[in-house]
PDB file of C-alpha atoms in Angstrom:
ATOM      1  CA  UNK W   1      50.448  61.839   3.636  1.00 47.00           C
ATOM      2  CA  UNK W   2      49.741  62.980   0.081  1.00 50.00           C
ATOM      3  CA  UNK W   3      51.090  59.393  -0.994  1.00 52.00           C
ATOM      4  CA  UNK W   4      48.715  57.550   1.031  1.00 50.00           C
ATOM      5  CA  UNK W   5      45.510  59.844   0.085  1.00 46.00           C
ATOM      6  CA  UNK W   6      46.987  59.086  -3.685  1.00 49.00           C
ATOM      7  CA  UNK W   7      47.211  55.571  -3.282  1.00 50.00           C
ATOM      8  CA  UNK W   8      43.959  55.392  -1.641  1.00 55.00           C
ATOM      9  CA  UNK W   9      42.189  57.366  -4.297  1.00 49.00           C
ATOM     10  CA  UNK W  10      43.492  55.193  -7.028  1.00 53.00           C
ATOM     11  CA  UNK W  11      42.547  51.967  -4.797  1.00 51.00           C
ATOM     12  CA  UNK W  12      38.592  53.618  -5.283  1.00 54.00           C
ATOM     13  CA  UNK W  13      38.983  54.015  -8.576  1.00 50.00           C
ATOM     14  CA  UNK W  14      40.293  50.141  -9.263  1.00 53.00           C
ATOM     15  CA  UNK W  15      37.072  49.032  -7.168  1.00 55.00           C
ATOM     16  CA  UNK W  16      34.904  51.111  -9.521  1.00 50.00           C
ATOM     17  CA  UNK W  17      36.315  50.067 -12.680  1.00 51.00           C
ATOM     18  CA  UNK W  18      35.832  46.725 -11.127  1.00 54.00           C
ATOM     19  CA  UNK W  19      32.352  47.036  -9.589  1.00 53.00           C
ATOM     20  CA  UNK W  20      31.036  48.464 -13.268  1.00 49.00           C
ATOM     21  CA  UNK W  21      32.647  45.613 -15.217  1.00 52.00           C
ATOM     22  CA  UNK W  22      31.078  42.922 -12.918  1.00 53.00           C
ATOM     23  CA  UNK W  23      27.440  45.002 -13.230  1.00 52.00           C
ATOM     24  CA  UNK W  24      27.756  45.181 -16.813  1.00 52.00           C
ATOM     25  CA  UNK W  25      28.635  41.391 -17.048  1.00 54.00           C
ATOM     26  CA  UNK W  26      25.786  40.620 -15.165  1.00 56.00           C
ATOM     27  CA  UNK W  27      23.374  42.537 -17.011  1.00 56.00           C
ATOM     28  CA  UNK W  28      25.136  41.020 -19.923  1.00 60.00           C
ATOM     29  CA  UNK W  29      24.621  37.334 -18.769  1.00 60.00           C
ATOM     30  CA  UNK W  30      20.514  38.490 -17.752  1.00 58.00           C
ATOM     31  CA  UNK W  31      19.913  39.773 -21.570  1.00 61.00           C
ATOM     32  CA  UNK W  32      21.432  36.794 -22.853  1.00 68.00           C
ATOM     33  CA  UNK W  33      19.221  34.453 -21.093  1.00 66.00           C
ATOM     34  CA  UNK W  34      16.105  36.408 -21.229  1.00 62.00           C
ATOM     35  CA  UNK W  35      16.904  35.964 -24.849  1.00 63.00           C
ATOM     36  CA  UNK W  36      17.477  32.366 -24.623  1.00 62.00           C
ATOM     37  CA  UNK W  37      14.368  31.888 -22.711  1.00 61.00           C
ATOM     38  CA  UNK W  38      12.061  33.836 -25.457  1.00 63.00           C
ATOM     39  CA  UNK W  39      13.800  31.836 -28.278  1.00 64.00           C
ATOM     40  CA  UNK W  40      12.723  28.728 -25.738  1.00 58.00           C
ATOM     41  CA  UNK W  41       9.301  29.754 -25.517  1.00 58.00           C
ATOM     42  CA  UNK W  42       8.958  30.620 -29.330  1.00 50.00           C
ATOM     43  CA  UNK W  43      10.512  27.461 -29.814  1.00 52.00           C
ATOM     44  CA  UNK W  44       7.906  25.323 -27.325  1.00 59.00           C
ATOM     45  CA  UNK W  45       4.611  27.256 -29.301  1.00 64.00           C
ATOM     46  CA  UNK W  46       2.687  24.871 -30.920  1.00 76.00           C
ATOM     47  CA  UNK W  47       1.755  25.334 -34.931  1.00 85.00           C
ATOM     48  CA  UNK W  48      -1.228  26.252 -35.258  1.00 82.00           C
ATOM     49  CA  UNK W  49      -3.971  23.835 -36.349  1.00 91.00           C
ATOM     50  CA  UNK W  50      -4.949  23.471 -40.027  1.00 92.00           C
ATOM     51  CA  UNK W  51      -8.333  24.911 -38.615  1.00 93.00           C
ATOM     52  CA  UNK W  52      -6.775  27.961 -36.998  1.00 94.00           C
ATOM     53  CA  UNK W  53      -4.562  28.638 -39.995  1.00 94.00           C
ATOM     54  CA  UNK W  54      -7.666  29.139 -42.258  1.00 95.00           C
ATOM     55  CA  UNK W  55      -9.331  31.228 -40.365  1.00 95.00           C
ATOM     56  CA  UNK W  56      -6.370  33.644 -39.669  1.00 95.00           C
ATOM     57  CA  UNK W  57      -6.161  33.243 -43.577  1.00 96.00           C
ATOM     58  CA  UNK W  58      -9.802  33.901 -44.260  1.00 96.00           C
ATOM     59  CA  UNK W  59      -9.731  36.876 -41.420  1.00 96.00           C
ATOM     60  CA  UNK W  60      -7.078  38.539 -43.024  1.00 96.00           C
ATOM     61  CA  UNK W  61      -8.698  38.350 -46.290  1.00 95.00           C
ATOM     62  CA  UNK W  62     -11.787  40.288 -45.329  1.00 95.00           C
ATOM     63  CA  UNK W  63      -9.841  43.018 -43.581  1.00 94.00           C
ATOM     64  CA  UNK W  64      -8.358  43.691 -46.876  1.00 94.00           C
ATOM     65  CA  UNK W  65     -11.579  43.279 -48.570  1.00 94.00           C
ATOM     66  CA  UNK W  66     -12.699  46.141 -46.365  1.00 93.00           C
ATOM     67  CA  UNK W  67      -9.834  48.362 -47.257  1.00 92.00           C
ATOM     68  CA  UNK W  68     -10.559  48.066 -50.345  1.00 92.00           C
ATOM     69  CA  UNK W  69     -14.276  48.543 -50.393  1.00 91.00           C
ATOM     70  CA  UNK W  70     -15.734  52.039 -51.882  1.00 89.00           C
ATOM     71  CA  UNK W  71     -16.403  53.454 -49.608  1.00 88.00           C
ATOM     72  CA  UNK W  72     -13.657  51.730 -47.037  1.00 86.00           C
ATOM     73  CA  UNK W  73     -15.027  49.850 -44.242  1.00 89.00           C
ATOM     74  CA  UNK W  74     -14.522  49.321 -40.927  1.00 89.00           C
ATOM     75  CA  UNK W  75     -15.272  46.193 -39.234  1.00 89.00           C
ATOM     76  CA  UNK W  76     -17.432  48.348 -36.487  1.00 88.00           C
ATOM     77  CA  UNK W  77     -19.771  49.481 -39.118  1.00 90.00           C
ATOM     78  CA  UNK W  78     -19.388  45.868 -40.989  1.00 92.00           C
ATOM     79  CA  UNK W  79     -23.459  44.622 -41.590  1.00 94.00           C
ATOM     80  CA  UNK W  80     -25.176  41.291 -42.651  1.00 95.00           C
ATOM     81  CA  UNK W  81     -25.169  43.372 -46.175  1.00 95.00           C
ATOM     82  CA  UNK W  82     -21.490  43.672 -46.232  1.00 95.00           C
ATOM     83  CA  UNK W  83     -21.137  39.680 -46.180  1.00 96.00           C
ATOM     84  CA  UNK W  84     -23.215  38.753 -48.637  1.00 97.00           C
ATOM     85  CA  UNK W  85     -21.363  41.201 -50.827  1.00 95.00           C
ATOM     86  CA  UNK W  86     -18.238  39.587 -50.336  1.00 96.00           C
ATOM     87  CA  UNK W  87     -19.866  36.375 -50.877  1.00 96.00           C
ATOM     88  CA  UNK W  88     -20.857  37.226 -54.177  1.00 96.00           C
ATOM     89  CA  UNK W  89     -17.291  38.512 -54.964  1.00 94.00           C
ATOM     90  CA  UNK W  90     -15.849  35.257 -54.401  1.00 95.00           C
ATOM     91  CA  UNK W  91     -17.989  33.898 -56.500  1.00 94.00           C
ATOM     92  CA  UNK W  92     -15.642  34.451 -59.339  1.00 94.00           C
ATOM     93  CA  UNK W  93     -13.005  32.830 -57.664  1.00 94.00           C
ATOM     94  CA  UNK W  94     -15.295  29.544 -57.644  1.00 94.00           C
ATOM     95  CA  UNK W  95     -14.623  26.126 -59.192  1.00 94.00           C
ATOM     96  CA  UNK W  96     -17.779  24.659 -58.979  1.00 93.00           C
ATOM     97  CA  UNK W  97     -20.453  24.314 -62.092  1.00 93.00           C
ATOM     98  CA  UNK W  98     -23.951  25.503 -61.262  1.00 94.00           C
ATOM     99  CA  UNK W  99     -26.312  25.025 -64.356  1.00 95.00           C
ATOM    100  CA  UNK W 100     -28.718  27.354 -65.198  1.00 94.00           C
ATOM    101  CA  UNK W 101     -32.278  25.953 -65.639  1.00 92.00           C
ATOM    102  CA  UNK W 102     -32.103  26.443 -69.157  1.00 94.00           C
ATOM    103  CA  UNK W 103     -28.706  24.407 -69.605  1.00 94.00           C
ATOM    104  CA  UNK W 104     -29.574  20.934 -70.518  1.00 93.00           C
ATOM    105  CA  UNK W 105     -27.521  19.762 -68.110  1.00 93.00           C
ATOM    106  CA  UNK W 106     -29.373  21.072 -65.237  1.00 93.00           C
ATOM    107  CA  UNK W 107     -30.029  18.653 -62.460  1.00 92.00           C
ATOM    108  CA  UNK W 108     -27.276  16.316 -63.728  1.00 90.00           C
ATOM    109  CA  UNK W 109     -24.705  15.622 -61.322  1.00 87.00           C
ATOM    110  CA  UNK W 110     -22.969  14.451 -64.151  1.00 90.00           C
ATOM    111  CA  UNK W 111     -23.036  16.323 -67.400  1.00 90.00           C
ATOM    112  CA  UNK W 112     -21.388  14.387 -69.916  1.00 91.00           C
ATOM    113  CA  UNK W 113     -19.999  17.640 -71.622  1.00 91.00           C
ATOM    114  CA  UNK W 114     -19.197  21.250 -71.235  1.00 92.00           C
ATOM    115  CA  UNK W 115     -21.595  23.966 -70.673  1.00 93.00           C
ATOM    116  CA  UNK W 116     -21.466  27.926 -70.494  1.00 93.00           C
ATOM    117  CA  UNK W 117     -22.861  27.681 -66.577  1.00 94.00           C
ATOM    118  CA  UNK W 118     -20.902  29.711 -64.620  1.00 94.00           C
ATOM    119  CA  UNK W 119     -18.075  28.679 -61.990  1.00 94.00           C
ATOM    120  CA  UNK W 120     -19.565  29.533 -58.473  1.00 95.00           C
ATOM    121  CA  UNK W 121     -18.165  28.994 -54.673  1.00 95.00           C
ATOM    122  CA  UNK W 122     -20.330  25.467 -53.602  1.00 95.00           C
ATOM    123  CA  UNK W 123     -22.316  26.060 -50.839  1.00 95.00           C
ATOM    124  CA  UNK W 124     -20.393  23.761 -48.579  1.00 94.00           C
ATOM    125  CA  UNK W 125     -17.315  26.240 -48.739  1.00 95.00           C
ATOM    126  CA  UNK W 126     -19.300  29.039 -48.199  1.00 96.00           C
ATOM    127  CA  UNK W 127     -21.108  27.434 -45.201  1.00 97.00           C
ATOM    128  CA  UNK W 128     -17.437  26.395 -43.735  1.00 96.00           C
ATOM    129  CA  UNK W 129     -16.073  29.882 -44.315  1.00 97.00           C
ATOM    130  CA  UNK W 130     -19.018  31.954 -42.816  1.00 97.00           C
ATOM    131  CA  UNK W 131     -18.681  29.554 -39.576  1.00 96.00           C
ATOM    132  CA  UNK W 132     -14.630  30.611 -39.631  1.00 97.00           C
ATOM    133  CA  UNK W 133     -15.497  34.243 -39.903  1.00 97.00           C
ATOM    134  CA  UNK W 134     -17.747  33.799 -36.735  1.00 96.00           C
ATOM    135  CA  UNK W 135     -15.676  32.837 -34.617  1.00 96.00           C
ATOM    136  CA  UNK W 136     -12.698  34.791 -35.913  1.00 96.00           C
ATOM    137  CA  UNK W 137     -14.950  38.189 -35.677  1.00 95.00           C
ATOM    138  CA  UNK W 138     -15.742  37.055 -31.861  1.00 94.00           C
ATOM    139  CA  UNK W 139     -11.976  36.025 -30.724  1.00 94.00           C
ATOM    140  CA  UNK W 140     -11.158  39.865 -32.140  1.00 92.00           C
ATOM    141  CA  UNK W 141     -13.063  41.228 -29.542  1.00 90.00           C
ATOM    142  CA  UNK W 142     -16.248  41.511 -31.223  1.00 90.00           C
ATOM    143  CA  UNK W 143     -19.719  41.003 -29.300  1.00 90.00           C
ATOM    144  CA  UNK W 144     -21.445  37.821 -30.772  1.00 90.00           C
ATOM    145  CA  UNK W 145     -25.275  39.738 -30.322  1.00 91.00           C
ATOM    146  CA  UNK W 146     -23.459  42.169 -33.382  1.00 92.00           C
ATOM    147  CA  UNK W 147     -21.937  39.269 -35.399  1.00 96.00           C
ATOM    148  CA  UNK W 148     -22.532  40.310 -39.140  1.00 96.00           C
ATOM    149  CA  UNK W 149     -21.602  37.262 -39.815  1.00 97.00           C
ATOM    150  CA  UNK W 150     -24.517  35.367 -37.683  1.00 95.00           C
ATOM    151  CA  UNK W 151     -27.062  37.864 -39.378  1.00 96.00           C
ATOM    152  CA  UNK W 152     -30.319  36.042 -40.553  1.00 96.00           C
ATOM    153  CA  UNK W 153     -30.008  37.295 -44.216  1.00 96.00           C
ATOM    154  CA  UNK W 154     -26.528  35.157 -44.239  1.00 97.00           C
ATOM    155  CA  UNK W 155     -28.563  32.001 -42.663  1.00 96.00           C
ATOM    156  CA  UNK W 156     -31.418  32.772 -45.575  1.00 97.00           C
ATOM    157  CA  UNK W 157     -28.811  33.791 -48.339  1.00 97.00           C
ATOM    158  CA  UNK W 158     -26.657  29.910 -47.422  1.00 97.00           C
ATOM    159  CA  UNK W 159     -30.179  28.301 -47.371  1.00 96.00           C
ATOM    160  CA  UNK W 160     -30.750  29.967 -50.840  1.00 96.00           C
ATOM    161  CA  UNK W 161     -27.473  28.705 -52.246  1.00 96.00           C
ATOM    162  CA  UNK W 162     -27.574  25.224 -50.963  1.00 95.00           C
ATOM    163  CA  UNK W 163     -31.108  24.642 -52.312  1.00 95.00           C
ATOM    164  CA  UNK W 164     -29.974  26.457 -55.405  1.00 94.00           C
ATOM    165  CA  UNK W 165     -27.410  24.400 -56.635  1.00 94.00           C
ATOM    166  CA  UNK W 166     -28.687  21.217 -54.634  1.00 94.00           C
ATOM    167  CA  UNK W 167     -31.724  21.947 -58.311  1.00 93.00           C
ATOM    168  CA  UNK W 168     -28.714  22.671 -60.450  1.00 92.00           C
ATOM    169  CA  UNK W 169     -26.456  20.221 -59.666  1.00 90.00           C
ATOM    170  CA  UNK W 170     -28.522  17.451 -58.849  1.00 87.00           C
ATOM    171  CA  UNK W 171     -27.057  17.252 -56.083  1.00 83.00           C
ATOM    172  CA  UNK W 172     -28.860  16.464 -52.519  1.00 76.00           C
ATOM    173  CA  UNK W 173     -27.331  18.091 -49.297  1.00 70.00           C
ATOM    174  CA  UNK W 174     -29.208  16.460 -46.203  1.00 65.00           C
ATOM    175  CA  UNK W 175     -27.494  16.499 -42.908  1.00 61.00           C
ATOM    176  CA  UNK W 176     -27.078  12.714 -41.135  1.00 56.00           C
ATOM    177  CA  UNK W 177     -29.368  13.022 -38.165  1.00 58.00           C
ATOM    178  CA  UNK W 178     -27.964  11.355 -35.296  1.00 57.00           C
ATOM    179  CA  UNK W 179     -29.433   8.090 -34.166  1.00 57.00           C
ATOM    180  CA  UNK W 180     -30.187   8.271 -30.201  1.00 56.00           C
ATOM    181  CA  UNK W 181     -28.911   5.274 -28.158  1.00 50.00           C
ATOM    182  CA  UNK W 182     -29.777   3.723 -25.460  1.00 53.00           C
ATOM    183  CA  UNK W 183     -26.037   2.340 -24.058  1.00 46.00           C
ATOM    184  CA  UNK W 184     -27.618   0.225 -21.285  1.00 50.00           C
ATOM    185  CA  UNK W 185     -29.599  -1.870 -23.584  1.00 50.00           C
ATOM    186  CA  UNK W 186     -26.657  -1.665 -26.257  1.00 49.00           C
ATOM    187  CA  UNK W 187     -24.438  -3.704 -23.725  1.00 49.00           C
ATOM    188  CA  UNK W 188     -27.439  -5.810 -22.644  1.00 49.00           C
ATOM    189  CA  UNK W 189     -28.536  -6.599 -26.271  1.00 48.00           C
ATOM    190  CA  UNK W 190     -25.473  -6.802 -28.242  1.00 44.00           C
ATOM    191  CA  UNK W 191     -25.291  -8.272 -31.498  1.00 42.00           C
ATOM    192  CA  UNK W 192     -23.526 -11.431 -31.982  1.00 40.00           C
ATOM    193  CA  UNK W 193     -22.698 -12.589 -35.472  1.00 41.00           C
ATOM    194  CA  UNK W 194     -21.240 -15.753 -35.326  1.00 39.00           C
ATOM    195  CA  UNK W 195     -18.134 -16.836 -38.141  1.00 42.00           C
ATOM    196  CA  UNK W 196     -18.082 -20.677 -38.588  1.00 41.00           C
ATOM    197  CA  UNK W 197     -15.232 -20.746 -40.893  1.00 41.00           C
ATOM    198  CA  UNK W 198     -12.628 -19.214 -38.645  1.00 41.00           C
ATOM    199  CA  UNK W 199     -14.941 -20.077 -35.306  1.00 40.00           C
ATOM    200  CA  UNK W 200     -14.745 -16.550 -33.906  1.00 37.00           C
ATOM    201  CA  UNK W 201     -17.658 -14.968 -32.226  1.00 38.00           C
ATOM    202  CA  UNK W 202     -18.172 -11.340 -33.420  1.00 38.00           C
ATOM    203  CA  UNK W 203     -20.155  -8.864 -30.933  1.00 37.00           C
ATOM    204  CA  UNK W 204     -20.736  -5.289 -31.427  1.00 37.00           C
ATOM    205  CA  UNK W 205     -21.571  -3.613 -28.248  1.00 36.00           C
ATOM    206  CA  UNK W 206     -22.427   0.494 -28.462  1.00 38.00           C
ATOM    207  CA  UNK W 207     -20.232   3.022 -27.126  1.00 37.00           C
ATOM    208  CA  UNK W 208     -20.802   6.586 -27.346  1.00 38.00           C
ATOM    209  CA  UNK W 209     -22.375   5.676 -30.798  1.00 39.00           C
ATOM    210  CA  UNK W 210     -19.308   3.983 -32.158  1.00 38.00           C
ATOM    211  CA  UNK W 211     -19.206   0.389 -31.842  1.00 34.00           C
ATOM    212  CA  UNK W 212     -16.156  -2.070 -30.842  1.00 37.00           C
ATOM    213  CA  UNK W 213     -15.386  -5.297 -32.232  1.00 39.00           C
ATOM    214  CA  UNK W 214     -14.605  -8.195 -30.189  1.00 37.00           C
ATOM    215  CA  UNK W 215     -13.712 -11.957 -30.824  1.00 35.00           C
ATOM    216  CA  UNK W 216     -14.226 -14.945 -28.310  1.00 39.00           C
ATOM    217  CA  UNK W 217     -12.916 -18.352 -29.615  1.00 38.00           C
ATOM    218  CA  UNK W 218     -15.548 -20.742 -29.646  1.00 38.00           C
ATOM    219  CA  UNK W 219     -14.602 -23.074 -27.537  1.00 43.00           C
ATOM    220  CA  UNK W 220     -16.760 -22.818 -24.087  1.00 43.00           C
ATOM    221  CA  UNK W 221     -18.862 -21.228 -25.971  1.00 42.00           C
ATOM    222  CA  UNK W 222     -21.262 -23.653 -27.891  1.00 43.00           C
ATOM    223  CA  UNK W 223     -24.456 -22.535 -26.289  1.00 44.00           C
ATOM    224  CA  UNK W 224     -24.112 -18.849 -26.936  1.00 44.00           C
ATOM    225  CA  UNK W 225     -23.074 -19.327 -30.432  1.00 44.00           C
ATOM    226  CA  UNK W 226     -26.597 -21.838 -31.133  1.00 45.00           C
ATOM    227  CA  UNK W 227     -28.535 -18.767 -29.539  1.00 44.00           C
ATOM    228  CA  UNK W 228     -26.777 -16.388 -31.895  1.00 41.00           C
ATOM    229  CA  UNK W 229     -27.512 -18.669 -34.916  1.00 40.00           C
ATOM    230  CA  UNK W 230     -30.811 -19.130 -33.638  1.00 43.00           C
ATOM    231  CA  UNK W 231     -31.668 -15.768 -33.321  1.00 38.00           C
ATOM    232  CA  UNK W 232     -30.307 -14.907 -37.081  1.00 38.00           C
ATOM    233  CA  UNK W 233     -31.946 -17.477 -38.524  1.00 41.00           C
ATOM    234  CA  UNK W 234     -35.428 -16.603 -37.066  1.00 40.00           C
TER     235      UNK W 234
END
């Protein structure tokens, strides 16, 4: 009887020792493709754009710009103020010449020597890096009606800069305004300009502002080409 119960026991225990090795193979096998399913889905992220990159870059560096401010800073008490500070810091990381209107180079966009003028940020970096910021500060969970970075004494201080060294540079900065068209009449009225020497028919036809080229052999032809050559040579 005492056999038996023996055997029996040591049958349980077998089926334990059994049962634990199988649960910690399985739980084994699970970490090991959990892991090999987050390596998968590091793996499958896309880099970030060249875009995206800068402003992580440009975030970061006026976090530790606040650090480092004396008093420290924190990005909750962060004013228009505060960025036009660190504006003016960066100036002295600049690579651009700004003449002052004493330098007799003033108003030459291209001075045909050296000068003392000082090396300043241009205002097209600063105008790219304050629109970064923006939308950096607002993807960080901050509200875009307290953007410091959208305060109206950065718009005036960018305007100031820009007509600044627009005087000092000779330089003019004057946004292309875009032409409004009419697509309908585009198609209706393209222009055809004809090529005699290879005999290909060139039309330009608007699209979404962009135009596309396309070439028609001449032959069949003859009677749209002699309007196009009329029409060019009225």
């Amino acid at each position: 009887m005492s056999a038996a119960v023996a055997a029996s026991a040591s049958a349980s225990a077998s089926s334990a020792i059994s049962g634990y090795q199988n649960s910690s193979s399985s739980s084994s096998n699970h970490s090991e493709e959990l892991i090999t399913s987050q390596r998968m889905q590091v793996s499958l992220t896309p880099p970030l754009s060249r875009y995206e990159s800068q402003k992580r870059r440009d975030w970061n560096t006026f976090g530790q710009y606040l650090k480092n401010h004396r008093p420290p800073l924190t990005l909750s008490r962060c004013s228009g103020a505060h960025v036009l500070e660190f504006l003016r810091y960066l100036d002295q990381f600049g690579k651009t010449k700004v003449h002052y209107e004493n330098c007799a180079y003033f108003g030459n966009s291209h001075p045909p020597g050296p000068c003392p003028c000082p090396l300043k940020q241009a205002w097209g970096s600063l105008d790219a890096l304050i629109g970064r910021l923006r939308a950096a500060f607002e993807e960080n969970g901050g509200s875009s009606e307290m953007n410091p970075f959208g305060a109206r004494a950065v718009r005036l201080y960018l305007r100031e800069v820009r007509d600044a060294q627009a005087k000092a540079r000779g330089i003019a900065y004057e946004k292309k305004k875009r032409k409004k068209v009419n697509v309908q009449n585009q198609q209706n009225n393209g222009s055809m300009m004809v090529d005699q020497n290879h005999g290909i028919v060139h039309s330009e036809y608007g699209h979404g502002g962009g135009y596309v080229d396309q070439y028609s052999i001449l032959n069949g032809l003859a009677s749209r080409n002699a309007a196009a050559v009329s029409y060019f040579s009225s």
